[in-house]
């Protein structure tokens, strides 16, 4: 794909292909598909943050009428692996097995039961006798590496499968350190330097549908798993690994799913239903309770120290970012999330000297994993708040300051080369870059610096803040997406993709790309996705990859199919192929002759030179072109109650070509709402024994529509030459904006810098009080 | 085995209540019961009160008090013209309960029976000097709300009694009122703290018979006599407001819990009272200005 050209279906907000059936309540979700005689599973979980199992007696549970199978560390083979649904070999440590004799957090698996009803399964759990030796627990990440700290993963078989630092005997999951230039010198020599610490907290994805999975043993000895997942092919591989089966005996199907946000990039329960189905010889279903879901996977809490320096004229000089990331009891995504802190934030600006160093540590807290934003959220908070602080110290408008320093098209950053998925990354030059346009358009739409302000003595004080963001589009030289297309005799096409629509609309977008290339309407593209038996491989829905990566695979496959169609038409019409093109469901010749696709389909299947028109295509990428974004927020801070109201929010995003603008806007709105929750309301709280204090929607609140401002989204079109029809990604980037934009707006309103999220009324009042005492 | 009885008439409910030993659960909207499967597990008999004829309706009773049937939903209260005119404070408080869906199910009787320290309707009912009517085979007895609520989840209702209605005395004259709540978010959440206030407003700017009550800062809803004393018979000024707010902070016996901290709660009740009174102050200033203008025009 080289030049921009006019498109017919790409760039149009066509209706989501599954929208109507979902709205009508069709039985499309995992739990809608339970077969007769399906058993129900329940999991006995640790109520200790750290303990060793001394004895486990499951006999009373096994003897309960209606219990079909009970699993525990004594009867399930020990196969060390990771739950992280990543490409193999995974960059996450192999520190997990189906059941272990050691319990590492409150919620860790002790045993699992399959029984005739959920109630019986629950009753059976109550009969299991567990005796443990309690061990000291580490809840605070800062204490994980203290001398003499208890070792959380003392098992000798915990290991890494790629060559990276892993020292479990020091509770160290990962360590990263790279430097370009001389940061200390750069910090010392500059006109102004800054040194601040920031922290981000545990939060949960809160998908509307918790994790659920159904495993069915088939008569031919295979196992069919229907699961609410973002990564069906990784589920197949990891379940095969756990069962010690060949991949060929497992089929994984992803039905419609109710949201994932990264929580379902984890193979969290599929191994359990698989084992239980194999043991009992019957279908087994498991749905996590909401309490379990809250303790399933979380965002990595981080502590970030950021040091920067800048010249008096506002040129950025040196940056030193140091991160302490808490991965909880298991190391899934520990390394890669922390790498993203650097790789998705530091290249945004031009720096002379860069150092990025990070430790990821085990604690006995909830297990962190993939969560929309994936490390960029936490690091962008630190960076963008510090950028605001620098701009103000220099007396430069924060928008101007960013315009002056951001990376341009054709430029590169040494960070791309230095930081990859654990090891080195892939060097890339920035292609499309609409950041300057985003900044200008969003500032104009928002009315930056032109808004009336309340007086500084008022109780309700308004302030404005902004932030700049980048993310990536897929993981270069790692991710692969594939598609196949075949043509039917009526001129319709089956599009088969491994890509995973988790409610994002990727089935629709991929169909749009195919329809565009093949010159047909949406109704002619029949999408089947995420079935490991039927569809080609795809890594799944993560790393903002589907539109950019799988979309390009679809485009390539469609291109090949279009060529085949033209060839058949050329034979029928007796014209050279080059004179033919596809449009409006027909092949049209330069001289005005035309053939309908139905005619061509029928000919190829029934009449002459019979042949299935169809093609496979795969796509990998050498780059991960960043989408860029500028966010602006206005808040009103009640200095008496500490309450922050977000009055206005503008997000401009350069996602290349928006294949479906309505869906792209929806992604941004959803991500901003998600981020506002993280900034203002949401926080998982633990007690001193590592138990969740608010693992329920009663206490853990996410923003409701009443809490959200009107979120105005501006799509700033650019053309990314390496993506399908110029597209880049859009799904994650938006979540990174609210933390810094709101923090900066709060500062603008009341003059206090909040560096510890979330910005609850309690914290704001405390900060105001502290500021008052300091000034008096 | 759980039996569920949906009964149409009050005497049927009373008959069963007096015959049953225990483990009978009364339910109207179910918004506090259904989210707690554990409560249902130990229940043998569940009586659905939502269709009991005598528990419906909002009207004046024989003594001229507003009678709100125990099974009247929060949304009916919010929308009812009599409440809006004569007990506006209750309408304000009920409008902040849950969401529309919850307000369409949850009832005033249920909110009383549940006796949550954070219940939104209770501070308003206390300010309005509401009484709870309890029906039993012995007839009906009346208890002030503050005497009815004994502690978190505990009330003075005997096992054979049923909340029949709430009665609110009607007061004439010009009134001011507000309900303010601090929560984790704007809708669908329990109060971290709440403040309700009502008073008579006089042409000279004085407030008389002020009533102030607070939620979620003690084991039960509490009234704040100290703040009431500050406000009584005084013209509202910023100094008066500050003094009353300080009395609220002083009266709060708040605790730390998952939703907030004791110190925030103690502070915020003062802030909420200030916010509400400042709005009244502004309103009265407006009125005074308009009166002055009218006088000028006339002269």
GROMACS .gro file of C-alpha atoms in nm, chain A residues 459 638-643 645 680-681 685 693-694 697-704 706-708 760-762 765, chain B residues 31-32 35-36 182-190 192 256-261 264 267-268 270-272 274-275:
model
   56
  459UNK     CA    1  -1.470   2.729   4.716
  638UNK     CA    2  -1.452   2.170   4.560
  639UNK     CA    3  -1.197   2.289   4.812
  640UNK     CA    4  -1.433   2.210   5.100
  641UNK     CA    5  -1.535   1.855   5.010
  642UNK     CA    6  -1.231   1.770   4.799
  643UNK     CA    7  -1.457   1.648   4.522
  645UNK     CA    8  -1.582   1.718   3.890
  680UNK     CA    9  -1.051   0.956   4.043
  681UNK     CA   10  -1.243   0.663   4.185
  685UNK     CA   11  -0.748  -0.179   4.863
  693UNK     CA   12  -1.112  -0.500   5.115
  694UNK     CA   13  -1.331  -0.392   4.827
  697UNK     CA   14  -1.913  -0.348   4.299
  698UNK     CA   15  -2.072  -0.246   4.629
  699UNK     CA   16  -1.745  -0.091   4.738
  700UNK     CA   17  -1.533  -0.078   4.423
  701UNK     CA   18  -1.699   0.185   4.208
  702UNK     CA   19  -1.636   0.255   3.844
  703UNK     CA   20  -1.762   0.578   3.686
  704UNK     CA   21  -2.129   0.584   3.594
  706UNK     CA   22  -2.346   1.064   3.585
  707UNK     CA   23  -1.976   1.091   3.667
  708UNK     CA   24  -1.860   1.141   3.312
  760UNK     CA   25  -0.983   1.100   4.590
  761UNK     CA   26  -1.150   1.377   4.788
  762UNK     CA   27  -0.969   1.252   5.098
  765UNK     CA   28  -0.827   1.776   5.111
  807UNK     CA   29  -3.304  -0.398   4.695
  808UNK     CA   30  -3.132  -0.464   5.026
  811UNK     CA   31  -2.780  -0.865   4.698
  812UNK     CA   32  -2.731  -1.067   5.019
  958UNK     CA   33  -2.063   1.295   4.969
  959UNK     CA   34  -2.013   0.965   4.789
  960UNK     CA   35  -1.752   0.775   4.593
  961UNK     CA   36  -1.928   0.881   4.275
  962UNK     CA   37  -2.240   1.069   4.176
  963UNK     CA   38  -2.497   0.796   4.142
  964UNK     CA   39  -2.541   0.444   4.273
  965UNK     CA   40  -2.337   0.475   4.582
  966UNK     CA   41  -2.362   0.478   4.958
  968UNK     CA   42  -1.952   0.861   5.288
 1032UNK     CA   43  -1.259   0.470   5.910
 1033UNK     CA   44  -1.399   0.215   5.672
 1034UNK     CA   45  -1.362   0.103   5.313
 1035UNK     CA   46  -1.549   0.402   5.177
 1036UNK     CA   47  -1.370   0.682   5.359
 1037UNK     CA   48  -1.183   0.793   5.666
 1040UNK     CA   49  -1.262   1.314   5.605
 1043UNK     CA   50  -1.460   1.747   5.795
 1044UNK     CA   51  -1.702   1.691   5.514
 1046UNK     CA   52  -1.924   2.067   5.797
 1047UNK     CA   53  -1.851   2.133   5.431
 1048UNK     CA   54  -2.185   1.983   5.325
 1050UNK     CA   55  -2.188   2.500   5.466
 1051UNK     CA   56  -2.264   2.426   5.102
   0.00000   0.00000   0.00000
